Coordinates of C-alpha atoms in Angstrom, one line a residue:
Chain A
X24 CA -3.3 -4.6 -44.6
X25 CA -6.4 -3.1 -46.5
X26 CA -5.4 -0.2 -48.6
X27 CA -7.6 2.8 -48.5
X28 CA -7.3 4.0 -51.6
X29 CA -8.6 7.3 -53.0
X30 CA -11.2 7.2 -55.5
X31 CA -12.3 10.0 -57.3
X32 CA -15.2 10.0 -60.0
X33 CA -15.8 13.1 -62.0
X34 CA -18.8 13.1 -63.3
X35 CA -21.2 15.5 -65.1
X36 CA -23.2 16.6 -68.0
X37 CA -21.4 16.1 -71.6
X38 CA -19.6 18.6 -72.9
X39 CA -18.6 20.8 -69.5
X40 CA -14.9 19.5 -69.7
X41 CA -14.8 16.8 -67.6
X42 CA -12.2 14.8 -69.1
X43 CA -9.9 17.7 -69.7
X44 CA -10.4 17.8 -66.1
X45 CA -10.0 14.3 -65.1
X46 CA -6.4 14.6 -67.0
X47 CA -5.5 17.7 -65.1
X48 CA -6.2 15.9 -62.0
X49 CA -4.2 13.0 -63.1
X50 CA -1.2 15.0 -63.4
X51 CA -1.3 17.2 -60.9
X52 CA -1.5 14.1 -58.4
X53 CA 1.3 12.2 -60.4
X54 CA 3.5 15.5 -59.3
X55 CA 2.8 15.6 -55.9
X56 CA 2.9 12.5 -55.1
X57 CA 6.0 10.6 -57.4
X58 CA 5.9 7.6 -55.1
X59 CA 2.0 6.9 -55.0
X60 CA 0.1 4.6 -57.3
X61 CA -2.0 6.4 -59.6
X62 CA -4.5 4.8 -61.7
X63 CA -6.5 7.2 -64.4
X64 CA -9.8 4.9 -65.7
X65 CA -11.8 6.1 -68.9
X66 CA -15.0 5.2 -68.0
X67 CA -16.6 7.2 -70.9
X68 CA -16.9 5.2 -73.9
X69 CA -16.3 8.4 -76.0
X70 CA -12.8 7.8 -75.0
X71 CA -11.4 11.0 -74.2
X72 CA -9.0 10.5 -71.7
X73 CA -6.3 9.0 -73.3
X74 CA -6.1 11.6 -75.8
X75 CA -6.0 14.5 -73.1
X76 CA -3.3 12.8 -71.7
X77 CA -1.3 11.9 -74.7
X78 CA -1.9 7.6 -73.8
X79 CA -1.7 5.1 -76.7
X80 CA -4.7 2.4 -76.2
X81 CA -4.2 -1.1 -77.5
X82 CA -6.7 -3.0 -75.4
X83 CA -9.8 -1.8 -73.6
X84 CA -11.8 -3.7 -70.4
X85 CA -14.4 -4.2 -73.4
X86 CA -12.0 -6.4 -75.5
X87 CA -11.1 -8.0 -72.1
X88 CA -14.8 -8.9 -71.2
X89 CA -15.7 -9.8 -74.7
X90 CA -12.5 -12.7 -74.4
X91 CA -13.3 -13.7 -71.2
X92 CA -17.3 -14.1 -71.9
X93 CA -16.0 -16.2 -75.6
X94 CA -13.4 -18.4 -73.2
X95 CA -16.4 -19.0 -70.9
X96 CA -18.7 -19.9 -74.0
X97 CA -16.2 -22.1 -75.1
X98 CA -14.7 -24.1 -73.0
X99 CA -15.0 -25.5 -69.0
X100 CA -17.5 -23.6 -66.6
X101 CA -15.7 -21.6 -64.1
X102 CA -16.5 -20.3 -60.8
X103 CA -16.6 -17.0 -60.0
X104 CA -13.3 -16.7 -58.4
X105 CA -11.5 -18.1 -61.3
X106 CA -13.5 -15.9 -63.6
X107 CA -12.0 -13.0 -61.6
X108 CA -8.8 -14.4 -61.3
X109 CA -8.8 -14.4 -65.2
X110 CA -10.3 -11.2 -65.8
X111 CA -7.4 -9.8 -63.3
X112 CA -4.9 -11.8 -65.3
X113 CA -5.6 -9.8 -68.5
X114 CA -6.3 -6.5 -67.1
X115 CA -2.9 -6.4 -66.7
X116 CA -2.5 -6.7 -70.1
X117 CA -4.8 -3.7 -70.8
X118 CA -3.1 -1.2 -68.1
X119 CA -1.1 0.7 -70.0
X120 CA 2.0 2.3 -67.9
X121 CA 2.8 5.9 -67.9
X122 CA 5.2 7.8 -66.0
X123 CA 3.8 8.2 -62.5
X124 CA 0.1 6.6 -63.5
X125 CA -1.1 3.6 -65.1
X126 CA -4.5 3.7 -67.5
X127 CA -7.2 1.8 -67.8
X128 CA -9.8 2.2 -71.2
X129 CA -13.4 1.2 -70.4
X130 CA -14.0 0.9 -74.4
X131 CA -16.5 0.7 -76.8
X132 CA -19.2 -1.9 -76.3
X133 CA -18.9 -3.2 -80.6
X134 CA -22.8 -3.9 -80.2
X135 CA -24.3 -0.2 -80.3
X136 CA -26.9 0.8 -77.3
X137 CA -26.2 -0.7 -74.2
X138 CA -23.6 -0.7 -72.2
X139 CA -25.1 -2.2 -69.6
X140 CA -22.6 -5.3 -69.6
X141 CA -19.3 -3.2 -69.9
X142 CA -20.4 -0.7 -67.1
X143 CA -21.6 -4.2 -64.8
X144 CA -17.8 -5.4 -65.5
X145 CA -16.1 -2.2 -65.0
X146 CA -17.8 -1.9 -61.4
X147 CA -16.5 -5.2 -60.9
X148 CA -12.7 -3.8 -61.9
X149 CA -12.7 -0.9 -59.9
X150 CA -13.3 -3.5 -56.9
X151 CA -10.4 -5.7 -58.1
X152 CA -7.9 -2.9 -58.6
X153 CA -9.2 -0.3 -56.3
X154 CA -7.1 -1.2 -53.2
X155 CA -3.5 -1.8 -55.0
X156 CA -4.0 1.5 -56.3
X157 CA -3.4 4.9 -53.8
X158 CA -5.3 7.3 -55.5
X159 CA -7.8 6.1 -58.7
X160 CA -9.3 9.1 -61.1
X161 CA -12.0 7.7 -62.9
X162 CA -13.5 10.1 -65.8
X163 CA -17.2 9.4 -66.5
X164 CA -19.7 9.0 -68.8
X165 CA -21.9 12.2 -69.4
X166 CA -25.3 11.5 -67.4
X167 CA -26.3 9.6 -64.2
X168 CA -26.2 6.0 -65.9
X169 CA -22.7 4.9 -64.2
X170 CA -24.4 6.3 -60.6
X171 CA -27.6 4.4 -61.7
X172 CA -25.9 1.2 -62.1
X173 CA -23.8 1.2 -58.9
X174 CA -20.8 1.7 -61.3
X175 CA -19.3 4.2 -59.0
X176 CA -20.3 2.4 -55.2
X177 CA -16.6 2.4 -54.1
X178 CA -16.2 5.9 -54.8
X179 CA -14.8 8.0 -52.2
X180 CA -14.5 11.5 -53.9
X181 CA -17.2 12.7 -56.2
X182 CA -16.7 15.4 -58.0
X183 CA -19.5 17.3 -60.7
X184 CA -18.4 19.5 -63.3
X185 CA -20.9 22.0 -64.8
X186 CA -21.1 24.9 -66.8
X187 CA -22.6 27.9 -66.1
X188 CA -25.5 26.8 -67.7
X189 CA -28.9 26.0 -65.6
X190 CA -29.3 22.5 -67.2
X191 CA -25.1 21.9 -66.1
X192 CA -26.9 23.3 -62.6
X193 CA -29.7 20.3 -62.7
X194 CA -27.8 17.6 -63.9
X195 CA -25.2 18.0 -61.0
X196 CA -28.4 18.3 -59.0
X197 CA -29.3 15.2 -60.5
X198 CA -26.6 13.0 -60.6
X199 CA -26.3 14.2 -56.1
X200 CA -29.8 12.9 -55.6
X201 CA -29.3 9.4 -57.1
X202 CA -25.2 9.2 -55.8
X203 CA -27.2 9.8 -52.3
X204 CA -29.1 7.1 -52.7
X205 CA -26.7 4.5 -54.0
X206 CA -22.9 5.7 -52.9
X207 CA -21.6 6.0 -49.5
X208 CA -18.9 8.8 -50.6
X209 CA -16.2 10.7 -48.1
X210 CA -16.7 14.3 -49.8
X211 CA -18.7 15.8 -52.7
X212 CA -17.7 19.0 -54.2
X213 CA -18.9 20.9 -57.7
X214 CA -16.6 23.1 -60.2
X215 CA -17.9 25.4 -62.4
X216 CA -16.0 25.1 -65.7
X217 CA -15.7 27.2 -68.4
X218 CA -16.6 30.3 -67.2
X219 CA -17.7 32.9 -69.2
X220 CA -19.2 35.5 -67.1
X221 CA -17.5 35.2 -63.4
X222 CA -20.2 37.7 -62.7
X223 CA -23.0 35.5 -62.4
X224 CA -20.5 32.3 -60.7
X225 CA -23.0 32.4 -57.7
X226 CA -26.4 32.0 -59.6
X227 CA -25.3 27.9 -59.8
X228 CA -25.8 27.0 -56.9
X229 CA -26.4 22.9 -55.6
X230 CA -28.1 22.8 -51.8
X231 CA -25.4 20.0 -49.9
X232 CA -22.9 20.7 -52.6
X233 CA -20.1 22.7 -52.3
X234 CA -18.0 24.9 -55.5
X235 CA -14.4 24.0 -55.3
X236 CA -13.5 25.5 -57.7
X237 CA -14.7 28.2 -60.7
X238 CA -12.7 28.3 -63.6
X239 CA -12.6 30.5 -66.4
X240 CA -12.5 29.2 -70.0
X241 CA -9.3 28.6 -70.9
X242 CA -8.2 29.8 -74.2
X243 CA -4.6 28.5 -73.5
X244 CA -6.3 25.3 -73.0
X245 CA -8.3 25.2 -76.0
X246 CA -4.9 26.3 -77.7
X247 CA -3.4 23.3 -76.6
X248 CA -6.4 21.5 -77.4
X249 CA -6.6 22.6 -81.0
X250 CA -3.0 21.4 -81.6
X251 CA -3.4 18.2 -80.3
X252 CA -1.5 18.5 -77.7
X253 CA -1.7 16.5 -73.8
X254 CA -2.9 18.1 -70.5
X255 CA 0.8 17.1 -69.5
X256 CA 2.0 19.6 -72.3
X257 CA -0.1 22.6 -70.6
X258 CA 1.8 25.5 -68.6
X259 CA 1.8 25.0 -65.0
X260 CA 0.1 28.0 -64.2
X261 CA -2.7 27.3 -66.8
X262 CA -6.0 28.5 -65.5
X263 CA -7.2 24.7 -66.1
X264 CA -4.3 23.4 -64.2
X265 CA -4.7 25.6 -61.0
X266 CA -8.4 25.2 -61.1
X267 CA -8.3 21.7 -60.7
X268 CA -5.4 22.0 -58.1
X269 CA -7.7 24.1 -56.4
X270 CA -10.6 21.5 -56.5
X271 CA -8.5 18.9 -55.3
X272 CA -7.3 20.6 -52.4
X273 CA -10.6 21.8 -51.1
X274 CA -11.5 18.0 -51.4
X275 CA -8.6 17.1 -49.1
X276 CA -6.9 15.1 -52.1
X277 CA -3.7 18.1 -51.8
Chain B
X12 CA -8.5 -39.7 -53.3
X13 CA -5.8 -41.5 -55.7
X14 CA -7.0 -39.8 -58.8
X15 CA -4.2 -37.3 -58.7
X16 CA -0.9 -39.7 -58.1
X17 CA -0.2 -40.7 -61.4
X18 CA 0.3 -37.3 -62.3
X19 CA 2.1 -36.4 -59.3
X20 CA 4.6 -39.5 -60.5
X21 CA 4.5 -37.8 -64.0
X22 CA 5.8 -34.6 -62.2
X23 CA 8.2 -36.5 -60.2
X24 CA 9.7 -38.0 -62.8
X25 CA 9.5 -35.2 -65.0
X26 CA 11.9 -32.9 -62.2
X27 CA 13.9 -36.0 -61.8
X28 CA 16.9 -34.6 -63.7
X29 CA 17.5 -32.1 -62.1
X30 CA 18.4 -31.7 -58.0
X31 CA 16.1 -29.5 -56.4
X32 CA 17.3 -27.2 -53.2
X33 CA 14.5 -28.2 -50.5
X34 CA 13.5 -26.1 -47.0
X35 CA 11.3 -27.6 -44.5
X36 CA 8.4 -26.0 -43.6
X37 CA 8.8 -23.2 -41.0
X38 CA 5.8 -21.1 -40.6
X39 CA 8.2 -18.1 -38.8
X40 CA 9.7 -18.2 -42.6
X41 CA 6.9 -16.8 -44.4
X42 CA 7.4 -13.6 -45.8
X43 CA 5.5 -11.2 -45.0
X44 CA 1.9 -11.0 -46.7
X45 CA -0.4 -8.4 -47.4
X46 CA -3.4 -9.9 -47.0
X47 CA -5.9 -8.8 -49.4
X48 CA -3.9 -7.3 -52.4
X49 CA -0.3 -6.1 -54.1
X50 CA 0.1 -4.5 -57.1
X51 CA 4.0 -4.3 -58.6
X52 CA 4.1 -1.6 -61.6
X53 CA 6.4 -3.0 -64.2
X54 CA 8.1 0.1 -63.5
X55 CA 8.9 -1.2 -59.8
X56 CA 9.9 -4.9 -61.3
X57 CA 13.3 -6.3 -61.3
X58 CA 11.7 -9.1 -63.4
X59 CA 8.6 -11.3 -63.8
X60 CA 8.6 -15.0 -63.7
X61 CA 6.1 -17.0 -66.5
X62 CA 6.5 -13.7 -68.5
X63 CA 4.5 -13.9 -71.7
X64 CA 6.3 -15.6 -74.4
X65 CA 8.3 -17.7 -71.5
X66 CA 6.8 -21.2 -70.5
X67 CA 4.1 -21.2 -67.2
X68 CA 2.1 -23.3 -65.5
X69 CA 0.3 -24.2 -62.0
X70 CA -1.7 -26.7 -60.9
X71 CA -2.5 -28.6 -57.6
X72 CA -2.7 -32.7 -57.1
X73 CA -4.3 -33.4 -54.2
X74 CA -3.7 -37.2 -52.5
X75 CA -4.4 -38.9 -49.5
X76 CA -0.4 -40.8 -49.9
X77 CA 2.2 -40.4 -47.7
X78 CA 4.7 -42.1 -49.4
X79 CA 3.5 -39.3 -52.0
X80 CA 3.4 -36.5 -49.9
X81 CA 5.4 -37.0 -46.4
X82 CA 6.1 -33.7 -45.1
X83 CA 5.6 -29.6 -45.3
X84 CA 8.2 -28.6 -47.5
X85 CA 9.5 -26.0 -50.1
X86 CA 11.7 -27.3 -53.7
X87 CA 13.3 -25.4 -55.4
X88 CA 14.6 -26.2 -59.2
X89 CA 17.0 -23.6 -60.9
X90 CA 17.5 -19.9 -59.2
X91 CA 16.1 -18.2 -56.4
X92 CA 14.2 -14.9 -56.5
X93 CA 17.3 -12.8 -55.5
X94 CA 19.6 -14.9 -58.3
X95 CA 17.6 -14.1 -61.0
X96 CA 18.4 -11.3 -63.1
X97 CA 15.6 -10.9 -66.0
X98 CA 12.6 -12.9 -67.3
X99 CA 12.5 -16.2 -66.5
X100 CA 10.3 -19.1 -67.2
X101 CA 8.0 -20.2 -64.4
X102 CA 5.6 -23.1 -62.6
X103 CA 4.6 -23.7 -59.1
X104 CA 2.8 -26.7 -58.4
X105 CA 1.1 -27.6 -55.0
X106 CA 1.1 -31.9 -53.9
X107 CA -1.3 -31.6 -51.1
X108 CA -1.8 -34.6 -48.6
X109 CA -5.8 -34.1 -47.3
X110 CA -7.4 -36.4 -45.1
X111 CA -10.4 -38.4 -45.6
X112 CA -12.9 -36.0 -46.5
X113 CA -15.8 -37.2 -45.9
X114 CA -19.4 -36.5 -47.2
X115 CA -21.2 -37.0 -50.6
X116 CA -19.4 -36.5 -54.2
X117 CA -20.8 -32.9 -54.1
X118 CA -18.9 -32.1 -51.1
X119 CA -15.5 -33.8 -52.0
X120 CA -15.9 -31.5 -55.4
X121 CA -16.4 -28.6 -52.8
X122 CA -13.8 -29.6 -50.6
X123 CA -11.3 -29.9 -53.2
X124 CA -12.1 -26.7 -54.9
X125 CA -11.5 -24.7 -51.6
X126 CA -8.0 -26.8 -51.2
X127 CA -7.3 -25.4 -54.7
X128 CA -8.6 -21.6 -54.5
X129 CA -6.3 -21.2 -51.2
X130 CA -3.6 -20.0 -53.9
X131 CA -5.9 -17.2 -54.4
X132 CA -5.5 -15.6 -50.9
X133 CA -1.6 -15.5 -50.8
X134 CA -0.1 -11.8 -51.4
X135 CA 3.4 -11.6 -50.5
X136 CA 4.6 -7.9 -50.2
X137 CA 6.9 -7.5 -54.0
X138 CA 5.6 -10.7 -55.1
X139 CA 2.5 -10.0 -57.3
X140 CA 0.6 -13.0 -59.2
X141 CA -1.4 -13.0 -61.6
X142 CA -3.1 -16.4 -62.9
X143 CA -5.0 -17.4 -65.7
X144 CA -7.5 -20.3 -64.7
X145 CA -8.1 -20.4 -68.6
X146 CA -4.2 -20.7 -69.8
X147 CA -2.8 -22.5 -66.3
X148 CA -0.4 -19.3 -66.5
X149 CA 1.1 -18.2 -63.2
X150 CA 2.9 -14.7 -63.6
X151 CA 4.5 -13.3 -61.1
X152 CA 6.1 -9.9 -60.7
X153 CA 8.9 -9.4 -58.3
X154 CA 9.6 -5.5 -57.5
X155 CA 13.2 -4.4 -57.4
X156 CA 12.3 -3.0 -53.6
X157 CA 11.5 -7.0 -52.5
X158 CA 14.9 -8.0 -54.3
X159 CA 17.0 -5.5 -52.1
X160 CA 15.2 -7.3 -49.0
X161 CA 16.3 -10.4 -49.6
X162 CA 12.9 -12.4 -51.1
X163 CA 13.5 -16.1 -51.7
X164 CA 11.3 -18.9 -52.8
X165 CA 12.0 -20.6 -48.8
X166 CA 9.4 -17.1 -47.5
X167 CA 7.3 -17.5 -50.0
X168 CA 6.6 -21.1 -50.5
X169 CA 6.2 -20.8 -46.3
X170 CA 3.5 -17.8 -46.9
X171 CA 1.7 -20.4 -49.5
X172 CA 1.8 -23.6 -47.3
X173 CA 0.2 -21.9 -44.3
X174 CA -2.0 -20.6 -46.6
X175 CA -2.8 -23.9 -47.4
X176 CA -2.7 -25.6 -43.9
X177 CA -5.4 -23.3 -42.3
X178 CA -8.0 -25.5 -44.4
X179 CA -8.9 -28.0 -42.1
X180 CA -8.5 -30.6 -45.1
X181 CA -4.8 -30.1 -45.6
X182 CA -2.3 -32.4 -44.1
X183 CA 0.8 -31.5 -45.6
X184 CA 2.3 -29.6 -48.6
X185 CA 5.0 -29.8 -51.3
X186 CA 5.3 -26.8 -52.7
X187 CA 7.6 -26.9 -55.7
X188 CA 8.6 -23.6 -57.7
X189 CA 10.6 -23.8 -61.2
X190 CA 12.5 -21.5 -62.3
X191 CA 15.1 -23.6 -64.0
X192 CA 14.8 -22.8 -68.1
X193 CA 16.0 -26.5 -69.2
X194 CA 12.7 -27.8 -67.3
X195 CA 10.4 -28.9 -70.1
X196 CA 7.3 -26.3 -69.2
X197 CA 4.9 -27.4 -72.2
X198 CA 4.8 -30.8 -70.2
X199 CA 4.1 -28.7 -67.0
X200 CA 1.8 -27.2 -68.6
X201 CA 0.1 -30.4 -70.1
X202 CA -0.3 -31.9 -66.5
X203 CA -1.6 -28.5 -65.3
X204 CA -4.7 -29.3 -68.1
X205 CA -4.8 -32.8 -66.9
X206 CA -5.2 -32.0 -62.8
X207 CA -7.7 -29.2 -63.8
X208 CA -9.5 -31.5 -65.7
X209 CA -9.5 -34.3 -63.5
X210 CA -11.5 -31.7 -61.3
X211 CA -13.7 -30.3 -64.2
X212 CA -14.7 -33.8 -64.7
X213 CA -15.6 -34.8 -61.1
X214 CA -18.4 -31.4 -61.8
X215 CA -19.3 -33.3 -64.8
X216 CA -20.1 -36.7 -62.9
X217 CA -21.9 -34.4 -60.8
X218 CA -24.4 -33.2 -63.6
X219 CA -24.7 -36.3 -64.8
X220 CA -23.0 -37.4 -67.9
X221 CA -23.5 -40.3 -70.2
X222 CA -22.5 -43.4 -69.1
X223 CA -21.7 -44.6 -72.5
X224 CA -18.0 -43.5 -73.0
X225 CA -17.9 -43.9 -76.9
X226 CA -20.0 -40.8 -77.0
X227 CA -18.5 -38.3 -73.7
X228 CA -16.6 -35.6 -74.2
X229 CA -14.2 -36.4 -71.5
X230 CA -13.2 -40.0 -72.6
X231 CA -9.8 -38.9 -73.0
X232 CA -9.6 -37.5 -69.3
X233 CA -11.1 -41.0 -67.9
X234 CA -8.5 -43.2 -70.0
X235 CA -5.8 -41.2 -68.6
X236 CA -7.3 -40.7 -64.5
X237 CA -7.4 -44.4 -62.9
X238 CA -10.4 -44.6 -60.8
X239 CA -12.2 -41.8 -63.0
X240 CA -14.4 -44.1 -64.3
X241 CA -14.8 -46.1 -61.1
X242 CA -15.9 -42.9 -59.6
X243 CA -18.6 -42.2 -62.0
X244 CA -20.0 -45.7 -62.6
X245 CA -20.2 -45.6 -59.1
X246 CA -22.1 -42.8 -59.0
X247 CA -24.8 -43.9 -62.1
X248 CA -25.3 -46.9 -60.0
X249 CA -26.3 -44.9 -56.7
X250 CA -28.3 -43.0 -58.8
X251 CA -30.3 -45.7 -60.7
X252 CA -30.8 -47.5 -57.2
X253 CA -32.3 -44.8 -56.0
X254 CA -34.4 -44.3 -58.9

């Protein structure tokens, strides 16, 4: 009884708005569908997520590695199904559960540079947790390094976020040519975010990737934002919010 | 293979106190299984057995004994899955009779080790387990969904033991589940350390360790496991003949 479970990655250059995204997303699917398993994973070691939606972290997949790599170091060998047995044990520890979704925290790596080990570990929990989950929303890292590294191979839904900027354009270009290569995805789609001239939406333009969805900055958003306040908190007819139920839908998530 | 009965005596004699409710084996029992994963939200819980800060363990002694191991059957000490109403403290442990496995020391090791990771391809729907090689913690989840339908340690001790019993190794199972909170769980625990290892040392022969015991790490496990030591001397002398 495999599960086929949903898995969306948004991915993108930094600073385009993925994560206020990636939160939208998360609530718009925890509305329409109350009796699905939702899991939202920060994969972006800046952490963003759990502050757009309003989620208290305790315990990232990095704390997790780093005790399962000092058990290992310290005590018996183990082989690798007991190693993942273990790692599952105590991601349960780190999901944290929200009305309608759980969350998962990728972390900070405490050694600064690479996070080449985290990201090898985190592809490794996506696999674990993938199939008990119905629909999984996992919010990047800026850049191509997650694609690179295979993080994202079980993704079924990819979805790049730019601004109406050309380099926004190239890195979405970008990150398509390398998730060719390396992912064997369901759909691909682009949004445009943070539009500030609607008039020139068509000069952004990726060949084998089609725009969702173009939203228009969001001053309500970056209202909300300035406060402090959630994604969850946001209007339902906030531009942010429809844009990203628009992008959904035209992935065939609605 | 002997080098588990003492502690399955320990175990029996530890549960001798208390009457267990037993099932025999009926593979149209098991409940039904998932296959590849479950996930229960604590959300959709009615309760999870071997909660944190409750006592859990889980460990397997495998043994060639009848008198040990007779039969395929399910024991049950203290309430059943749809009895229970909150947190409870929790340990399942596996007696498996195996046949004469034959080959080298390497392949026993092997052979034993597959008996043992069976447990991690059983995923009854509402029942999900999570276990900690590390800790010898089994925790279980039961949803609230699985309670309504009527879940019981008889389906899911069934789902484990054909589990078990489609390696070609296994004989027959025991599968005990404790539930009962006046069970003393730090010695469950303590023999869950002891059976793994028993096993962590039979890798150890394999690498080669000292054969002076004064200076070994795993003295203590080879006073405590008769036919340990018989097992690796056994194995230094091959070795040296061949040399």
């Amino acid at each position: 009884m495999e599960n086929q479970a949903k898995i969306l990655a948004v991915a993108g250059k930094g600073g385009v708005g993925k994560t206020s995204l990636s939160a939208s997303i998360v609530r718009l699917l925890t509305e329409q569908y109350p009796d699905k398993k939702i899991l939202a994973i920060d994969a972006d070691p800046a952490v963003g997520l759990s502050v757009a939606l309003g989620v208290e972290v305790k315990l990232t997949l990095d704390d997790i590695r780093m005790s399962v790599v000092d058990s290992v170091e310290n005590g018996e060998a183990r082989e690798a199904l007991e190693l993942l047995s273990e790692a599952r044990f105590r991601i349960f520890d780190a999901l944290v559960e929200m009305p309608g979704y759980a969350f998962l925290a990728i972390g900070r790596p405490e050694s600064s540079g690479c996070y080449c080990k985290v990201n090898s570990y985190l592809k490794e929990v996506i696999g674990v947790l993938a199939n008990s989950f119905d629909y999984v929303v996992i919010d990047g890292e800026a850049g191509i390094e997650q694609i690179q590294r295979r993080v994202m191979e079980k993704v079924t839904h990819l979805l790049l976020v730019t601004d109406q900027s050309k380099k926004g354009g190239q890195v979405i270009k970008t990150i398509k040519d390398v998730a060719d290569g390396l992912i064997v995805y369901e759909k691909i789609g682009a949004v445009i975010n943070r539009m500030t001239n609607p008039e020139l939406a068509d000069l952004i333009q990726v060949p084998g990737v089609p725009i969702v969805a173009r939203i228009p900055a969001d001053p309500a958003f970056a209202a909300n934002d300035i406060k402090g306040q959630s994604v969850m908190q946001l209007p339902a007819d906030d531009a942010l919010l429809m844009g990203a139920k628009e992008a959904i839908a035209n992935l065939g998530l609605l | 293979m002997e080098l588990y009965n003492n502690l399955i005596k320990e175990t029996t004699e530890l549960l001798s106190k208390a009457t267990p409710k037993t099932w025999d084996y009926n593979p149209a029992d098991a409940w039904r299984d998932r296959g590849s994963s479950e996930l229960v939200l604590q959300s959709d819980a009615a309760y999870e057995l071997g909660a944190a800060g409750l006592g859990s363990a889980n460990y397997i002694c495998p043994t060639t004994s009848t008198a040990l191991v007779d039969k395929d059957e399910v024991l049950l000490y203290g309430p059943d899955l749809r009895d229970i109403r909150g947190n409870v403290p929790f340990a399942r442990i596996v007696l498996a009779r195996v046949g004469l496995i034959e080959g080298d020391d390497e392949e026993i090791y092997r052979a034993l080790k597959d008996i043992e990771f069976c447990k991690y391809h059983v995923y009854p729907e509402g029942y999900m387990v999570r276990m900690s090689p590390e800790s010898s913690r089994e925790q279980v989840r039961v949803s609230r969904q699985a309670v309504r339908q009527g879940i019981g340690f008889k389906a899911i001790g069934a789902d484990y033991i054909k589990q078990y019993k489609e390696n070609r190794d296994v004989l027959n199972v025991k599968i005990i589940f404790i539930t009962d909170p006046s069970i003393d769980y730090d010695a469950l625990k303590k023999n869950a350390k002891l059976a793994d290892g028993i096993t962590s040392t039979l890798t150890h022969i394999l690498e080669g360790l000292p054969t002076d015991c004064s200076v070994c790490q795993l003295k203590d496990v080879c006073d405590e496991v008769e036919g340990m030591k018989e097992l690796h001397f056994g194995k230094a002398a091959k070795e040296a003949r061949h040399d």
